[in-house]
Structure formats: C-alpha cells, structure tokens
Short mmCIF file of C-alpha atoms in Angstrom, two decimals:
data_model
loop_
_atom_site.label_atom_id
_atom_site.label_comp_id
_atom_site.label_asym_id
_atom_site.label_seq_id
_atom_site.Cartn_x
_atom_site.Cartn_y
_atom_site.Cartn_z
CA MET A 455 15.04 -6.66 -7.11
CA ASP A 456 17.37 -6.78 -4.51
CA VAL A 457 17.06 -3.11 -2.92
CA ARG A 458 17.23 -1.63 0.57
CA PHE A 459 15.96 1.77 2.10
CA LEU A 460 18.76 3.68 4.48
CA VAL A 461 18.40 6.48 6.71
CA GLY A 462 20.93 8.26 8.64
CA LYS A 463 21.09 11.53 10.98
CA GLN A 464 23.11 14.13 9.17
CA SER A 465 25.70 15.56 11.96
CA GLY A 466 24.31 19.18 10.47
CA ASP A 467 22.47 20.69 7.30
CA GLY A 468 24.80 20.23 4.46
CA THR A 469 26.50 17.39 5.27
CA ALA A 470 24.92 13.93 4.12
CA GLN A 471 25.03 11.14 6.20
CA VAL A 472 26.06 7.81 4.17
CA THR A 473 28.51 5.47 6.49
CA ASP A 474 26.23 5.26 9.96
CA MET A 475 22.87 4.31 8.36
CA THR A 476 19.90 2.53 9.67
CA VAL A 477 17.68 0.08 7.49
CA LEU A 478 14.07 1.09 6.87
CA ASP A 479 11.45 -1.38 6.73
CA ALA A 480 9.74 0.30 3.43
CA THR A 481 6.52 -0.87 1.71
CA SER A 482 7.05 1.85 -0.69
CA TYR A 483 9.60 4.74 -1.45
CA SER A 484 9.44 7.90 -3.42
CA VAL A 485 11.98 10.41 -2.51
CA MET A 486 13.12 11.67 -6.02
CA PRO A 487 14.20 14.44 -7.65
CA LYS A 488 11.24 16.22 -9.57
CA ALA A 489 11.74 18.34 -12.34
CA ASN A 490 10.15 21.86 -13.35
CA LYS A 491 11.06 22.59 -16.78
CA VAL A 492 10.71 26.40 -18.10
CA SER A 493 9.91 26.92 -22.16
CA SER A 494 11.30 29.72 -23.97
CA GLN A 495 8.31 32.02 -24.96
CA ALA A 496 10.16 34.10 -27.44
CA ILE A 497 8.60 34.54 -30.94
CA GLY A 498 9.91 33.11 -33.66
CA SER A 499 10.42 29.50 -34.28
CA GLY A 500 7.02 28.20 -35.69
CA ARG A 501 5.05 26.09 -34.16
CA TRP A 502 7.82 24.43 -32.11
CA GLU A 503 9.61 25.37 -28.41
CA ARG A 504 12.50 27.56 -29.33
CA ASP A 505 14.33 26.89 -26.07
CA GLY A 506 14.13 25.59 -22.06
CA PHE A 507 15.80 24.54 -19.55
CA ILE A 508 15.34 22.87 -15.91
CA SER A 509 14.48 25.16 -13.67
CA LYS A 510 13.94 23.21 -10.30
CA MET A 511 14.46 19.70 -9.19
CA ASP A 512 12.74 19.53 -5.59
CA VAL A 513 14.02 16.59 -4.09
CA SER A 514 10.62 15.07 -2.25
CA GLY A 515 8.22 12.43 -1.87
CA ASP A 516 7.14 9.56 0.27
CA VAL A 517 8.09 6.42 2.41
CA THR A 518 5.89 3.92 3.99
CA ILE A 519 7.36 1.64 6.62
CA GLU A 520 6.69 -1.27 8.98
CA VAL A 521 7.22 0.45 12.13
CA ASN A 522 9.16 -0.06 15.08
CA THR A 523 10.08 2.21 18.06
CA GLY A 524 13.81 2.61 16.57
CA GLN A 525 12.72 4.00 13.02
CA LEU A 526 10.31 6.11 14.63
CA GLU A 527 12.43 7.98 16.87
CA ILE A 528 14.62 9.07 13.59
CA LEU A 529 11.27 10.18 11.79
CA LEU A 530 9.90 11.91 14.70
CA GLU A 531 13.41 14.11 15.38
CA GLY A 532 13.28 14.85 11.58
CA ALA A 533 9.83 15.66 12.00
CA GLY A 534 10.91 18.55 14.43
CA PHE A 535 10.31 16.23 17.79
CA LYS A 536 12.87 16.12 20.84
CA GLY A 537 13.17 13.32 22.85
CA THR A 538 14.03 13.04 26.51
CA LYS A 539 15.19 10.04 28.40
CA LYS A 540 13.08 8.76 31.77
CA PRO A 541 14.24 5.82 33.76
CA LYS A 542 12.07 3.23 31.47
CA ASN A 543 10.73 5.78 29.09
CA MET A 544 11.40 8.00 26.30
CA GLU A 545 8.78 11.54 26.27
CA PHE A 546 9.13 13.21 22.90
CA LEU A 547 7.31 17.23 22.48
CA PRO A 548 7.99 19.07 19.51
CA ASP A 549 10.73 21.04 19.17
CA LYS A 550 12.97 22.88 16.44
CA PHE A 551 14.13 21.44 13.42
CA ALA A 552 17.31 20.62 14.28
CA THR A 553 17.78 16.56 12.69
CA PHE A 554 18.23 16.37 8.74
CA LEU A 555 18.32 13.07 7.38
CA THR A 556 19.86 11.38 4.32
CA LEU A 557 17.49 9.04 2.25
CA ALA A 558 19.10 6.36 1.02
CA MET A 559 17.83 3.74 -1.97
CA ASP A 560 20.91 0.84 -2.35
CA ASN A 561 20.84 -1.41 -5.27
CA ILE A 562 22.40 -4.26 -4.39
CA GLU A 563 21.52 -6.31 -7.35
CA ASP A 564 22.42 -3.68 -9.72
CA ASP A 565 25.34 -1.93 -8.27
CA ILE A 566 24.24 1.62 -7.99
CA SER A 567 22.71 3.75 -5.33
CA GLU A 568 21.52 7.40 -4.40
CA TYR A 569 20.76 9.57 -1.89
CA ALA A 570 18.79 12.60 -0.96
CA GLN A 571 20.05 14.75 1.73
CA ASP A 572 19.43 17.51 4.00
CA CYS A 573 15.94 16.74 4.21
CA LEU A 574 13.19 17.19 7.01
CA VAL A 575 10.10 15.25 7.65
CA SER A 576 6.96 17.73 6.13
CA SER A 577 4.36 15.41 7.71
CA LEU A 578 4.36 12.06 9.43
CA LYS A 579 1.60 9.98 9.38
CA LEU A 580 1.01 6.98 11.86
CA SER A 581 -1.96 4.16 10.51
CA ALA A 582 -3.09 1.22 12.16
CA GLN A 583 -5.94 -1.21 10.29
CA MET A 584 -7.21 -4.69 11.59
CA GLU A 585 -5.42 -7.15 10.61
CA SER A 586 -2.05 -5.56 9.89
CA PHE A 587 1.33 -3.89 11.07
CA VAL A 588 1.73 -0.48 11.90
CA THR A 589 2.57 1.36 9.18
CA ALA A 590 4.30 5.18 9.27
CA THR A 591 4.36 7.48 5.66
CA ALA A 592 6.73 10.02 6.16
CA SER A 593 6.06 12.86 3.66
CA ILE A 594 9.85 14.29 3.02
CA ILE A 595 11.57 17.62 1.51
CA GLY A 596 15.22 17.41 0.63
CA LYS A 597 17.80 19.89 -0.95
CA LYS A 598 20.16 18.08 -2.72
CA HIS A 599 20.03 14.29 -4.52
CA THR A 600 23.03 12.58 -5.72
CA VAL A 601 23.04 9.29 -7.95
CA ASN A 602 26.27 6.75 -6.70
CA SER A 603 28.32 4.60 -9.53
CA ASN A 604 28.27 1.77 -7.36
CA LYS A 605 26.26 -0.03 -4.56
CA LEU A 606 27.25 1.55 -1.02
CA SER A 607 29.86 -0.30 0.55
CA ILE A 608 28.30 -0.04 4.38
CA GLN A 609 27.20 -2.46 6.97
CA PRO A 610 23.73 -0.68 8.11
CA LYS A 611 22.65 -1.03 11.40
CA THR A 612 19.45 -2.54 12.30
CA ALA A 613 16.69 0.00 14.31
CA LYS A 614 15.80 -1.20 17.61
CA GLY A 615 12.05 -2.89 18.96
CA GLU A 616 10.23 -5.01 17.34
CA SER A 617 7.49 -4.25 14.81
CA LEU A 618 4.44 -2.41 16.21
CA ILE A 619 0.98 -4.44 15.01
CA CYS A 620 -2.56 -3.69 15.36
CA LEU A 621 -3.32 -6.62 17.93
CA GLY A 622 -1.05 -4.30 20.60
CA ALA A 623 -3.37 -1.12 19.58
CA VAL A 624 -6.04 0.40 22.16
CA LEU A 625 -8.10 3.61 21.53
CA LYS A 626 -9.57 5.59 24.73
CA GLU A 627 -11.81 8.36 24.49
CA LYS A 628 -12.33 10.36 27.64
CA ASP A 629 -10.56 7.38 29.79
CA SER A 630 -13.21 5.04 27.96
CA ASP A 631 -11.65 2.28 26.24
CA VAL A 632 -13.35 2.02 22.71
CA THR A 633 -10.78 0.05 20.42
CA ALA A 634 -13.43 -3.28 20.25
CA LYS A 635 -15.42 -0.71 18.30
CA ILE A 636 -12.96 0.65 15.74
CA GLU A 637 -11.71 -0.78 13.01
CA SER A 638 -9.17 1.68 11.68
CA ILE A 639 -7.16 4.52 12.67
CA ASP A 640 -4.71 7.54 10.89
CA LEU A 641 -2.92 9.45 12.93
CA THR A 642 -1.16 12.52 10.92
CA ILE A 643 1.28 15.40 12.10
CA ASP A 644 1.61 17.77 9.47
CA ASN A 645 4.12 20.53 10.06
CA LYS A 646 3.43 21.85 6.51
CA LEU A 647 7.14 22.56 5.68
CA GLU A 648 8.18 23.99 1.86
CA GLY A 649 11.11 24.03 0.37
CA LYS A 650 12.81 27.18 -1.20
CA ALA A 651 14.95 27.60 -4.02
CA SER A 652 17.26 30.64 -5.10
CA LEU A 653 17.76 32.81 -8.13
CA ASN A 654 21.28 30.59 -9.40
CA SER A 655 20.10 27.09 -7.70
CA ILE A 656 17.66 23.94 -9.01
CA TYR A 657 17.69 22.87 -5.61
CA ASN A 658 16.14 23.86 -2.45
CA LYS A 659 18.51 26.37 -0.08
CA VAL A 660 15.96 26.22 2.85
CA ILE A 661 13.06 24.21 4.32
CA ARG A 662 10.75 26.07 6.14
CA GLN A 663 7.45 26.08 7.64
CA ALA A 664 4.74 27.48 5.10
CA ASP A 665 1.72 27.56 7.56
CA ARG A 666 0.59 26.35 11.38
CA GLY A 667 0.71 22.88 11.73
CA SER A 668 -1.79 20.80 12.20
CA VAL A 669 -2.46 17.27 14.33
CA THR A 670 -5.32 14.99 12.74
CA LEU A 671 -7.33 11.55 14.32
CA ASP A 672 -9.31 10.04 11.23
CA ILE A 673 -11.55 6.55 13.06
CA SER A 674 -13.27 4.51 10.89
CA PHE A 675 -15.85 2.62 13.05
CA ASN A 676 -16.71 -1.01 12.49
CA SER A 677 -20.49 -0.82 12.84
CA PHE A 678 -22.81 2.18 13.51
CA ASP A 679 -22.26 3.21 16.67
CA LYS A 680 -25.56 5.46 18.41
CA GLU A 681 -23.54 6.34 21.19
CA SER A 682 -20.25 8.13 19.68
CA TYR A 683 -22.78 9.52 16.62
CA LYS A 684 -25.01 11.28 19.16
CA SER A 685 -22.47 12.48 21.71
CA GLY A 686 -20.43 13.78 18.21
CA HIS A 687 -22.99 15.79 17.36
CA ASP A 688 -24.09 17.42 20.58
CA LEU A 689 -20.39 17.80 21.17
CA LEU A 690 -19.76 19.37 17.73
CA GLN A 691 -22.28 22.43 18.45
CA LYS A 692 -21.19 22.76 22.35
CA ASN A 693 -17.28 23.18 20.63
CA GLY A 694 -16.33 20.90 23.09
CA SER A 695 -13.33 19.45 23.77
CA TYR A 696 -12.12 15.99 25.17
CA LYS A 697 -8.64 13.45 25.73
CA VAL A 698 -7.76 10.99 23.25
CA GLU A 699 -4.94 8.48 24.40
CA LEU A 700 -3.69 5.77 21.36
CA THR A 701 -1.09 2.75 22.32
CA PHE A 702 0.67 0.62 20.34
CA ALA A 703 2.42 -2.36 21.19
CA GLU A 704 5.14 -4.52 20.05
CA SER A 705 4.16 -7.64 18.14
CA THR A 706 6.80 -10.16 20.22
CA ALA A 707 7.14 -7.68 23.75
CA PRO A 708 3.45 -6.54 24.41
CA THR A 709 4.67 -4.51 27.72
CA LYS A 710 6.62 -2.28 25.26
CA LEU A 711 4.58 0.47 24.29
CA VAL A 712 4.25 3.46 22.60
CA LYS A 713 1.63 6.22 23.75
CA ILE A 714 0.44 8.81 21.55
CA GLU A 715 -1.84 11.25 24.25
CA LEU A 716 -3.70 14.26 22.79
CA PRO A 717 -5.34 16.12 26.06
CA LYS A 718 -7.49 18.73 23.57
CA VAL A 719 -9.12 17.07 20.50
CA LYS A 720 -12.33 18.29 18.85
CA LEU A 721 -14.43 17.15 16.21
CA SER A 722 -13.15 18.33 13.01
CA GLN A 723 -16.89 18.24 11.50
CA ALA A 724 -20.04 16.14 12.14
CA PRO A 725 -19.52 12.04 12.81
CA GLU A 726 -20.73 10.34 9.28
CA ALA A 727 -22.72 6.95 8.99
CA LYS A 728 -21.10 4.82 6.03
CA ASP A 729 -21.54 2.01 4.54
CA LEU A 730 -25.19 2.53 5.14
CA GLU A 731 -26.66 0.03 1.81
CA ARG A 732 -24.97 -2.93 3.69
CA ALA A 733 -23.69 -3.38 7.15
CA GLY A 734 -23.22 0.36 8.13
CA GLY A 735 -20.32 2.10 9.44
CA MET A 736 -19.60 5.68 10.86
CA THR A 737 -16.47 7.63 10.73
CA LYS A 738 -15.25 10.60 12.83
CA GLN A 739 -12.40 13.46 12.38
CA LEU A 740 -10.51 14.91 15.04
CA THR A 741 -8.24 17.53 15.38
CA ALA A 742 -5.91 18.08 18.47
CA TYR A 743 -5.06 21.67 19.22
CA TYR A 744 -2.35 23.45 21.46
CA ASP A 745 -2.92 22.29 25.24
CA GLU A 746 -1.21 24.70 27.76
CA ALA A 747 -0.14 22.40 30.22
CA THR A 748 2.35 20.30 27.92
CA LYS A 749 2.94 23.29 25.61
CA SER A 750 1.81 20.87 22.13
CA PRO A 751 -1.40 19.02 20.52
CA ILE A 752 0.33 16.05 20.85
CA LYS A 753 2.75 14.28 23.23
CA ILE A 754 4.52 10.70 22.41
CA THR A 755 6.23 7.99 25.31
CA PHE A 756 7.87 4.81 24.20
CA GLU A 757 6.96 3.46 27.60
CA ASN A 758 9.68 0.37 29.29
CA TYR A 759 11.89 0.79 26.76
CA SER A 760 15.16 0.92 29.47
CA GLU A 761 17.41 0.00 27.09
CA MET A 762 16.91 3.11 24.69
#
C-alpha cells in the first residue's frame, strides 16, 4: 500500500496539527481507537443481551521507527523532555509534558486519512541489535481520533539527520568500553502515563502520570562473560551503583552522535547465563535512578549538530 505515517507538534492541547507535519520512518503503527463496550445487566431478555453501548474509545498504540535525530527530538518532547541548545550540541533532560503530538496515517492509495490528536509518549524504547538500524518504539496515549474522507493535502517535512545504525553504537560501563561483548541493547524510558475519561465522554479528557517513571537498560551479551557475571553478583549484594554511557552514530556522518548518560545505575536482578545448551550467552538488567547532580536519571545529548 502507498501509505505514510506523519507526526506534528501541536500549538497546544486540543488543537490538532495536520498541516505542519514530519514523515516518520515507521516500520509498524498501531495508534488507533480501541473500543470498550458495556452490556445491560437487566433481566428479561431471555438468553440474549438486552442492550449495550460503546463506553470508551481509548486512543492508544505503538509506533516503531528507524530513528534519526529529527524524529527522536519530536518523540522526546512528546515524552516530557526539554531540549537546550548549546554551541554544537542539543541537551535533553526531563521536564513538563508541554508538547502534545498529532500522529497521522495517510493512505494515499485509497484516498483516506486518519489521525490521533493530543498525544503524549507514555514510554519510549531505543533498541540496537546486530546488523540493524537503531529503532525507537513510542507507546502513545491520545485523546481523540478522527477519520477524514480524503488523504491529507500537505507536503510533509523530512526529519533532520541520517538514520542511526548499530555500527556506530558504543556502550561504556564505568568508563570501560564493553561494546565488543554486546549483542543487543534496549533502553526504555517509561513515564507510566494513563488516560482518564469523564462521565459524559468516550474519549480521554486528561492524561496523567499514574506512577513514578522508570529508566531501564536490558543488555544481551554475545557470549558468557565471567568478569561481568561475577562483578554483577558482587555489586548486587552490595547495592552498588555505577555509570553507564550509550552512544549511537549516524550512518553517513559518524561524528554526529546521540549520547545517553545514565549516571547512577543498579542491577535490577542478578546477571543470568543464557543459551547454556549451545554457544552460551548472558543478559543483564539495569535500572537508572535519580542523580542529584543532573536532577534526572538520564541525560541525552545530540553531539556535533550545530545546524539544529
């Protein structure tokens, strides 16, 4: 199908942005309304339901993209981050949820379009695996969904930056480069958002944080690593913490970097040996905690992007 997926930054809550939009390099998209039905409990209609109605239209779903800095910037703002421009860098730290997004599916082939508005990013996962593009999966919660009779009559923008790829990835633990041991990485920023409807509306009226957010890092090793396995078990018993730094680079401009700093991480559970019946491997799960110096568990920097 000739279909494209778009995102726009709204001027405010309640105002959809369907004119100034940016193309998403999406590999999957499921931001749609999910209907909840209520059935009558009244007795007297035999073995059949007497009546029912649609009680909730939950606008939510995931979008996965092959990410570049331009798209990542938009998703970070929707996830409650604020960017601060430096001479050659852009730094992102958690802030208020001030940027609502409109996400659209534009079906050019069948001349129809639809969009979800007043959206926030409940969770954002960055994934890097061997022989792959770096992907970002945003779990979306919105307030309203609209289906148009025609495709969108706009010329969307292309996001700045080239695709991030696995070949530019670097993982450092305690300032030591361990990338050669790593098979895949999943970094998840979970805001734990929840949409709330009202008595007289089927759509969400407010989006609130239901619990304290978390930042986690799941690491898969390409083989069993004795040193990391033993030190992980020791650190877990001592409730110790350390610093982790993750860097991604552009496919055609390797000096342009996305650097993710986690100043204070602890193991979520003991390192686990895997694939013991074959070549052997290992996984490690980490949680990043609030750091007093940065006032955040995470800092993300776009380095050497003077044009942003």
